[in-house]
Amino acid sequence: QQQVKQSPQSLIVQKGGISIINCAYENTAFDYFPWYQQFPGKGPALLIAIRPDVSEKKEGRFTISFNKSAKQFSLHIMDSQPGDSATYFCAASSAAGKSTFGDGTTLTVKP
Amino acid sequence: DTAVSQTPKYLVTQMGNDKSIKCEQNLGHDTMYWYKQDSKKFLKIMFSYNNKELIINETVPNRFSPKSPDKAHLNLHINSLELGDSAVYFCASSSGQGEKLFFGSGTQLSVL
């Protein structure tokens, strides 16, 4: 049973465009929803995270939108840059348990 | 200073061999993890330790044995390596369960 479903698997965006990656979860006990960015040959690194008591969180060009009733959350990258090309993972966790990751989205931003 | 460091970066070995991967974190975190990333980049948790105590043990073959000598170190020993063990193994730490994870740079294991 996959607890966190992520889409799309891959995404190609032109420089300056908006990249949108979506995730859906099943376990209502999850209370922490981070996004990780991974470059080739590196470990994933936290990009931005949200807790379910807010519907949106913005940090620079990166925004998480959270819909608790639909059990969905998404990452928006505004003004996408070639340097944003990486693999992005959503995740969900609760204080009582482990972090469960989505399957990842490979983002390519074309110059 | 690297927050979570793991060695070696690359590990190439023959089937049937035994190998170890070491991990150390200098963040003062109580919880450490091992994750496996396969060729499709799927990330799956293998083990989690909290203050040297095993708290998560996913369905992992018992050829894999984690060892935590203290809360700053979590090593992974693998016996009788198989072709299917080829993957990138990441060590991570967090201040508590379900919190922000800090990952090491990974160990690329290739079993020939």
PDB file of C-alpha atoms in Angstrom:
ATOM      1  CA  GLN A   1       0.000   0.000   0.000  1.00  0.00           C
ATOM      2  CA  GLN A   2       1.583   3.222  -1.154  1.00  0.00           C
ATOM      3  CA  GLN A   3       0.805   5.877   1.421  1.00  0.00           C
ATOM      4  CA  VAL A   4       2.101   8.863  -0.553  1.00  0.00           C
ATOM      5  CA  LYS A   5       1.413   9.141  -4.271  1.00  0.00           C
ATOM      6  CA  GLN A   6       3.387  11.682  -6.270  1.00  0.00           C
ATOM      7  CA  SER A   7       2.859  12.966  -9.806  1.00  0.00           C
ATOM      8  CA  PRO A   8       4.061  13.557 -12.418  1.00  0.00           C
ATOM      9  CA  GLN A   9       7.000  11.194 -12.659  1.00  0.00           C
ATOM     10  CA  SER A  10       8.844  13.681 -14.846  1.00  0.00           C
ATOM     11  CA  LEU A  11       8.314  17.301 -15.778  1.00  0.00           C
ATOM     12  CA  ILE A  12       9.870  19.558 -18.373  1.00  0.00           C
ATOM     13  CA  VAL A  13       9.415  23.308 -17.967  1.00  0.00           C
ATOM     14  CA  GLN A  14      10.793  26.286 -19.822  1.00  0.00           C
ATOM     15  CA  LYS A  15      12.958  28.772 -17.925  1.00  0.00           C
ATOM     16  CA  GLY A  16      10.738  31.285 -16.201  1.00  0.00           C
ATOM     17  CA  GLY A  17       7.755  28.962 -16.127  1.00  0.00           C
ATOM     18  CA  ILE A  18       5.907  27.456 -13.164  1.00  0.00           C
ATOM     19  CA  SER A  19       6.670  23.897 -12.081  1.00  0.00           C
ATOM     20  CA  ILE A  20       3.918  22.077 -10.193  1.00  0.00           C
ATOM     21  CA  ILE A  21       4.315  18.714  -8.475  1.00  0.00           C
ATOM     22  CA  ASN A  22       1.435  17.040  -6.682  1.00  0.00           C
ATOM     23  CA  CYS A  23       1.188  14.568  -3.842  1.00  0.00           C
ATOM     24  CA  ALA A  24      -1.678  12.752  -2.164  1.00  0.00           C
ATOM     25  CA  TYR A  25      -1.606  10.879   1.123  1.00  0.00           C
ATOM     26  CA  GLU A  26      -3.853   8.395   2.850  1.00  0.00           C
ATOM     27  CA  ASN A  27      -2.896   8.344   6.512  1.00  0.00           C
ATOM     28  CA  THR A  28      -4.673  11.105   8.423  1.00  0.00           C
ATOM     29  CA  ALA A  29      -2.163  10.743  11.259  1.00  0.00           C
ATOM     30  CA  PHE A  30       0.503  12.430   9.125  1.00  0.00           C
ATOM     31  CA  ASP A  31       1.276  15.878  10.499  1.00  0.00           C
ATOM     32  CA  TYR A  32       4.453  16.958   8.742  1.00  0.00           C
ATOM     33  CA  PHE A  33       4.767  17.318   4.970  1.00  0.00           C
ATOM     34  CA  PRO A  34       8.242  18.167   3.655  1.00  0.00           C
ATOM     35  CA  TRP A  35       9.594  18.449   0.148  1.00  0.00           C
ATOM     36  CA  TYR A  36      13.137  17.332  -0.560  1.00  0.00           C
ATOM     37  CA  GLN A  37      15.360  18.281  -3.497  1.00  0.00           C
ATOM     38  CA  GLN A  38      18.005  15.885  -4.733  1.00  0.00           C
ATOM     39  CA  PHE A  39      20.782  16.647  -7.206  1.00  0.00           C
ATOM     40  CA  PRO A  40      22.697  13.831  -8.931  1.00  0.00           C
ATOM     41  CA  GLY A  41      25.276  12.249  -6.644  1.00  0.00           C
ATOM     42  CA  LYS A  42      23.913  14.010  -3.566  1.00  0.00           C
ATOM     43  CA  GLY A  43      21.562  13.143  -0.766  1.00  0.00           C
ATOM     44  CA  PRO A  44      18.077  14.651  -0.598  1.00  0.00           C
ATOM     45  CA  ALA A  45      17.958  18.030   1.126  1.00  0.00           C
ATOM     46  CA  LEU A  46      14.946  19.669   2.728  1.00  0.00           C
ATOM     47  CA  LEU A  47      13.514  22.390   0.517  1.00  0.00           C
ATOM     48  CA  ILE A  48      10.365  23.452   2.332  1.00  0.00           C
ATOM     49  CA  ALA A  49       7.869  21.860   4.719  1.00  0.00           C
ATOM     50  CA  ILE A  50       4.365  22.455   6.004  1.00  0.00           C
ATOM     51  CA  ARG A  51       2.172  21.323   8.864  1.00  0.00           C
ATOM     52  CA  PRO A  52      -1.574  20.757   8.371  1.00  0.00           C
ATOM     53  CA  ASP A  53      -2.651  23.781  10.383  1.00  0.00           C
ATOM     54  CA  VAL A  54      -1.873  26.104   7.446  1.00  0.00           C
ATOM     55  CA  SER A  55      -2.986  25.941   3.829  1.00  0.00           C
ATOM     56  CA  GLU A  56       0.038  27.547   2.224  1.00  0.00           C
ATOM     57  CA  LYS A  57       3.675  28.224   2.926  1.00  0.00           C
ATOM     58  CA  LYS A  58       5.978  30.278   0.760  1.00  0.00           C
ATOM     59  CA  GLU A  59       9.758  30.515   0.817  1.00  0.00           C
ATOM     60  CA  GLY A  60      11.207  32.555  -2.009  1.00  0.00           C
ATOM     61  CA  ARG A  61      10.171  30.979  -5.309  1.00  0.00           C
ATOM     62  CA  PHE A  62       8.913  27.807  -3.615  1.00  0.00           C
ATOM     63  CA  THR A  63       5.361  27.425  -2.320  1.00  0.00           C
ATOM     64  CA  ILE A  64       3.548  24.493  -0.744  1.00  0.00           C
ATOM     65  CA  SER A  65      -0.220  24.411  -1.085  1.00  0.00           C
ATOM     66  CA  PHE A  66      -1.979  22.090   1.348  1.00  0.00           C
ATOM     67  CA  ASN A  67      -5.553  20.789   1.181  1.00  0.00           C
ATOM     68  CA  LYS A  68      -6.314  18.848   4.338  1.00  0.00           C
ATOM     69  CA  SER A  69      -9.812  17.758   3.369  1.00  0.00           C
ATOM     70  CA  ALA A  70      -8.610  16.353   0.045  1.00  0.00           C
ATOM     71  CA  LYS A  71      -5.436  14.947   1.624  1.00  0.00           C
ATOM     72  CA  GLN A  72      -3.350  16.554  -1.063  1.00  0.00           C
ATOM     73  CA  PHE A  73      -0.415  18.926  -1.172  1.00  0.00           C
ATOM     74  CA  SER A  74       1.638  20.395  -3.958  1.00  0.00           C
ATOM     75  CA  LEU A  75       4.904  22.172  -4.632  1.00  0.00           C
ATOM     76  CA  HIS A  76       4.946  25.202  -6.899  1.00  0.00           C
ATOM     77  CA  ILE A  77       8.234  26.545  -8.221  1.00  0.00           C
ATOM     78  CA  MET A  78       7.786  30.005  -9.632  1.00  0.00           C
ATOM     79  CA  ASP A  79      10.144  31.461 -12.255  1.00  0.00           C
ATOM     80  CA  SER A  80      11.785  28.050 -12.680  1.00  0.00           C
ATOM     81  CA  GLN A  81      15.509  28.150 -13.426  1.00  0.00           C
ATOM     82  CA  PRO A  82      17.859  25.592 -15.001  1.00  0.00           C
ATOM     83  CA  GLY A  83      19.520  25.281 -11.579  1.00  0.00           C
ATOM     84  CA  ASP A  84      16.219  23.929 -10.243  1.00  0.00           C
ATOM     85  CA  SER A  85      16.643  20.838 -12.417  1.00  0.00           C
ATOM     86  CA  ALA A  86      16.695  18.004  -9.893  1.00  0.00           C
ATOM     87  CA  THR A  87      14.568  15.219  -8.459  1.00  0.00           C
ATOM     88  CA  TYR A  88      11.914  16.334  -6.009  1.00  0.00           C
ATOM     89  CA  PHE A  89      10.383  14.119  -3.352  1.00  0.00           C
ATOM     90  CA  CYS A  90       7.353  14.809  -1.256  1.00  0.00           C
ATOM     91  CA  ALA A  91       7.109  13.056   2.074  1.00  0.00           C
ATOM     92  CA  ALA A  92       4.734  12.666   4.975  1.00  0.00           C
ATOM     93  CA  SER A  93       5.366  11.712   8.563  1.00  0.00           C
ATOM     94  CA  SER A  94       3.928  11.699  12.032  1.00  0.00           C
ATOM     95  CA  ALA A  95       5.658  12.082  15.372  1.00  0.00           C
ATOM     96  CA  ALA A  96       4.941   8.438  16.080  1.00  0.00           C
ATOM     97  CA  GLY A  97       6.413   7.034  12.912  1.00  0.00           C
ATOM     98  CA  LYS A  98       8.680   7.141   9.939  1.00  0.00           C
ATOM     99  CA  SER A  99       8.795   9.471   6.963  1.00  0.00           C
ATOM    100  CA  THR A 100       7.124   7.997   3.891  1.00  0.00           C
ATOM    101  CA  PHE A 101       8.348   9.305   0.553  1.00  0.00           C
ATOM    102  CA  GLY A 102       6.634   9.735  -2.772  1.00  0.00           C
ATOM    103  CA  ASP A 103       8.269   8.141  -5.797  1.00  0.00           C
ATOM    104  CA  GLY A 104       9.957  11.357  -6.916  1.00  0.00           C
ATOM    105  CA  THR A 105       9.614  13.764  -9.828  1.00  0.00           C
ATOM    106  CA  THR A 106      12.473  14.511 -12.166  1.00  0.00           C
ATOM    107  CA  LEU A 107      12.280  18.186 -13.104  1.00  0.00           C
ATOM    108  CA  THR A 108      14.111  19.527 -16.132  1.00  0.00           C
ATOM    109  CA  VAL A 109      14.101  23.271 -16.697  1.00  0.00           C
ATOM    110  CA  LYS A 110      15.093  24.164 -20.244  1.00  0.00           C
ATOM    111  CA  PRO A 111      17.011  27.404 -20.869  1.00  0.00           C
TER     112      PRO A 111
ATOM    113  CA  ASP B   1      32.017  20.332   8.753  1.00  0.00           C
ATOM    114  CA  THR B   2      29.737  17.782   7.117  1.00  0.00           C
ATOM    115  CA  ALA B   3      26.599  17.285   9.192  1.00  0.00           C
ATOM    116  CA  VAL B   4      25.979  13.654   8.193  1.00  0.00           C
ATOM    117  CA  SER B   5      28.952  11.834   6.751  1.00  0.00           C
ATOM    118  CA  GLN B   6      29.040   8.304   5.444  1.00  0.00           C
ATOM    119  CA  THR B   7      31.842   6.182   4.088  1.00  0.00           C
ATOM    120  CA  PRO B   8      32.690   4.873   1.659  1.00  0.00           C
ATOM    121  CA  LYS B   9      31.207   6.921  -1.192  1.00  0.00           C
ATOM    122  CA  TYR B  10      31.529   3.984  -3.583  1.00  0.00           C
ATOM    123  CA  LEU B  11      31.626   0.290  -2.825  1.00  0.00           C
ATOM    124  CA  VAL B  12      32.179  -2.327  -5.527  1.00  0.00           C
ATOM    125  CA  THR B  13      32.226  -5.931  -4.435  1.00  0.00           C
ATOM    126  CA  GLN B  14      31.542  -9.478  -5.482  1.00  0.00           C
ATOM    127  CA  MET B  15      28.430 -11.491  -4.708  1.00  0.00           C
ATOM    128  CA  GLY B  16      28.674 -13.349  -1.431  1.00  0.00           C
ATOM    129  CA  ASN B  17      31.009 -10.864   0.226  1.00  0.00           C
ATOM    130  CA  ASP B  18      30.313  -9.042   3.499  1.00  0.00           C
ATOM    131  CA  LYS B  19      30.632  -5.249   3.624  1.00  0.00           C
ATOM    132  CA  SER B  20      29.978  -2.371   6.000  1.00  0.00           C
ATOM    133  CA  ILE B  21      28.969   1.259   5.544  1.00  0.00           C
ATOM    134  CA  LYS B  22      29.698   3.750   8.287  1.00  0.00           C
ATOM    135  CA  CYS B  23      27.715   6.838   9.215  1.00  0.00           C
ATOM    136  CA  GLU B  24      28.343   9.648  11.658  1.00  0.00           C
ATOM    137  CA  GLN B  25      26.345  12.782  12.438  1.00  0.00           C
ATOM    138  CA  ASN B  26      27.560  15.847  14.319  1.00  0.00           C
ATOM    139  CA  LEU B  27      24.177  17.529  14.679  1.00  0.00           C
ATOM    140  CA  GLY B  28      23.429  16.194  18.143  1.00  0.00           C
ATOM    141  CA  HIS B  29      20.366  14.371  16.832  1.00  0.00           C
ATOM    142  CA  ASP B  30      18.853  11.455  18.701  1.00  0.00           C
ATOM    143  CA  THR B  31      17.431   9.614  15.693  1.00  0.00           C
ATOM    144  CA  MET B  32      19.320   8.062  12.791  1.00  0.00           C
ATOM    145  CA  TYR B  33      18.151   6.149   9.750  1.00  0.00           C
ATOM    146  CA  TRP B  34      19.209   4.044   6.832  1.00  0.00           C
ATOM    147  CA  TYR B  35      17.395   4.547   3.518  1.00  0.00           C
ATOM    148  CA  LYS B  36      17.813   2.611   0.282  1.00  0.00           C
ATOM    149  CA  GLN B  37      17.411   4.317  -3.100  1.00  0.00           C
ATOM    150  CA  ASP B  38      17.030   1.979  -6.043  1.00  0.00           C
ATOM    151  CA  SER B  39      17.791   2.574  -9.705  1.00  0.00           C
ATOM    152  CA  LYS B  40      14.372   4.204 -10.179  1.00  0.00           C
ATOM    153  CA  LYS B  41      15.242   6.640  -7.382  1.00  0.00           C
ATOM    154  CA  PHE B  42      12.583   5.259  -5.042  1.00  0.00           C
ATOM    155  CA  LEU B  43      13.534   6.007  -1.421  1.00  0.00           C
ATOM    156  CA  LYS B  44      12.637   3.376   1.147  1.00  0.00           C
ATOM    157  CA  ILE B  45      13.373   3.383   4.842  1.00  0.00           C
ATOM    158  CA  MET B  46      15.243   0.372   6.131  1.00  0.00           C
ATOM    159  CA  PHE B  47      15.985   1.086   9.779  1.00  0.00           C
ATOM    160  CA  SER B  48      15.629   3.800  12.387  1.00  0.00           C
ATOM    161  CA  TYR B  49      17.462   4.125  15.684  1.00  0.00           C
ATOM    162  CA  ASN B  50      16.620   6.476  18.512  1.00  0.00           C
ATOM    163  CA  ASN B  51      19.399   7.008  21.015  1.00  0.00           C
ATOM    164  CA  LYS B  52      20.997   3.654  20.091  1.00  0.00           C
ATOM    165  CA  GLU B  53      17.705   1.763  20.269  1.00  0.00           C
ATOM    166  CA  LEU B  54      16.167   0.168  17.156  1.00  0.00           C
ATOM    167  CA  ILE B  55      12.692   1.629  16.627  1.00  0.00           C
ATOM    168  CA  ILE B  56      11.916   0.940  12.970  1.00  0.00           C
ATOM    169  CA  ASN B  57      12.869  -2.213  11.146  1.00  0.00           C
ATOM    170  CA  GLU B  58      11.192  -2.491   7.783  1.00  0.00           C
ATOM    171  CA  THR B  59      10.929  -5.725   5.847  1.00  0.00           C
ATOM    172  CA  VAL B  60      14.622  -5.999   5.190  1.00  0.00           C
ATOM    173  CA  PRO B  61      16.502  -9.309   4.780  1.00  0.00           C
ATOM    174  CA  ASN B  62      18.278 -10.254   7.968  1.00  0.00           C
ATOM    175  CA  ARG B  63      21.517 -10.140   5.987  1.00  0.00           C
ATOM    176  CA  PHE B  64      21.331  -6.432   6.779  1.00  0.00           C
ATOM    177  CA  SER B  65      22.279  -5.598  10.335  1.00  0.00           C
ATOM    178  CA  PRO B  66      22.491  -2.052  11.658  1.00  0.00           C
ATOM    179  CA  LYS B  67      24.668  -1.249  14.631  1.00  0.00           C
ATOM    180  CA  SER B  68      24.630   1.923  16.694  1.00  0.00           C
ATOM    181  CA  PRO B  69      27.594   2.172  19.093  1.00  0.00           C
ATOM    182  CA  ASP B  70      26.406   5.596  20.246  1.00  0.00           C
ATOM    183  CA  LYS B  71      23.752   8.059  19.180  1.00  0.00           C
ATOM    184  CA  ALA B  72      26.110   9.821  16.759  1.00  0.00           C
ATOM    185  CA  HIS B  73      26.938   6.692  14.780  1.00  0.00           C
ATOM    186  CA  LEU B  74      24.875   4.188  12.842  1.00  0.00           C
ATOM    187  CA  ASN B  75      26.658   1.604  10.757  1.00  0.00           C
ATOM    188  CA  LEU B  76      25.186  -0.867   8.298  1.00  0.00           C
ATOM    189  CA  HIS B  77      26.660  -4.323   7.850  1.00  0.00           C
ATOM    190  CA  ILE B  78      25.561  -6.483   4.943  1.00  0.00           C
ATOM    191  CA  ASN B  79      26.298 -10.204   4.799  1.00  0.00           C
ATOM    192  CA  SER B  80      26.334 -12.430   1.732  1.00  0.00           C
ATOM    193  CA  LEU B  81      25.795  -9.620  -0.753  1.00  0.00           C
ATOM    194  CA  GLU B  82      23.445 -10.275  -3.653  1.00  0.00           C
ATOM    195  CA  LEU B  83      23.067  -8.599  -7.048  1.00  0.00           C
ATOM    196  CA  GLY B  84      19.756  -7.085  -5.911  1.00  0.00           C
ATOM    197  CA  ASP B  85      21.504  -5.230  -3.109  1.00  0.00           C
ATOM    198  CA  SER B  86      23.028  -2.862  -5.647  1.00  0.00           C
ATOM    199  CA  ALA B  87      21.630   0.579  -4.824  1.00  0.00           C
ATOM    200  CA  VAL B  88      22.516   3.854  -3.162  1.00  0.00           C
ATOM    201  CA  TYR B  89      22.305   3.710   0.617  1.00  0.00           C
ATOM    202  CA  PHE B  90      21.676   6.921   2.513  1.00  0.00           C
ATOM    203  CA  CYS B  91      22.198   7.580   6.154  1.00  0.00           C
ATOM    204  CA  ALA B  92      20.068  10.318   7.705  1.00  0.00           C
ATOM    205  CA  SER B  93      19.392  11.881  11.069  1.00  0.00           C
ATOM    206  CA  SER B  94      16.685  13.976  12.679  1.00  0.00           C
ATOM    207  CA  SER B  95      16.050  15.637  16.001  1.00  0.00           C
ATOM    208  CA  GLY B  96      13.032  13.405  16.499  1.00  0.00           C
ATOM    209  CA  GLN B  97      10.827  10.972  14.655  1.00  0.00           C
ATOM    210  CA  GLY B  98       8.779  12.521  11.917  1.00  0.00           C
ATOM    211  CA  GLU B  99      10.901  15.641  11.726  1.00  0.00           C
ATOM    212  CA  LYS B 100      13.218  17.165   9.144  1.00  0.00           C
ATOM    213  CA  LEU B 101      15.725  14.657   7.828  1.00  0.00           C
ATOM    214  CA  PHE B 102      19.355  15.476   7.188  1.00  0.00           C
ATOM    215  CA  PHE B 103      20.856  13.070   4.657  1.00  0.00           C
ATOM    216  CA  GLY B 104      24.407  12.029   4.005  1.00  0.00           C
ATOM    217  CA  SER B 105      25.724  12.055   0.451  1.00  0.00           C
ATOM    218  CA  GLY B 106      25.112   8.347  -0.049  1.00  0.00           C
ATOM    219  CA  THR B 107      27.073   5.154  -0.675  1.00  0.00           C
ATOM    220  CA  GLN B 108      26.780   3.685  -4.152  1.00  0.00           C
ATOM    221  CA  LEU B 109      26.946  -0.082  -3.690  1.00  0.00           C
ATOM    222  CA  SER B 110      27.571  -2.198  -6.768  1.00  0.00           C
ATOM    223  CA  VAL B 111      27.468  -5.966  -6.407  1.00  0.00           C
ATOM    224  CA  LEU B 112      29.060  -7.827  -9.328  1.00  0.00           C
TER     225      LEU B 112
END
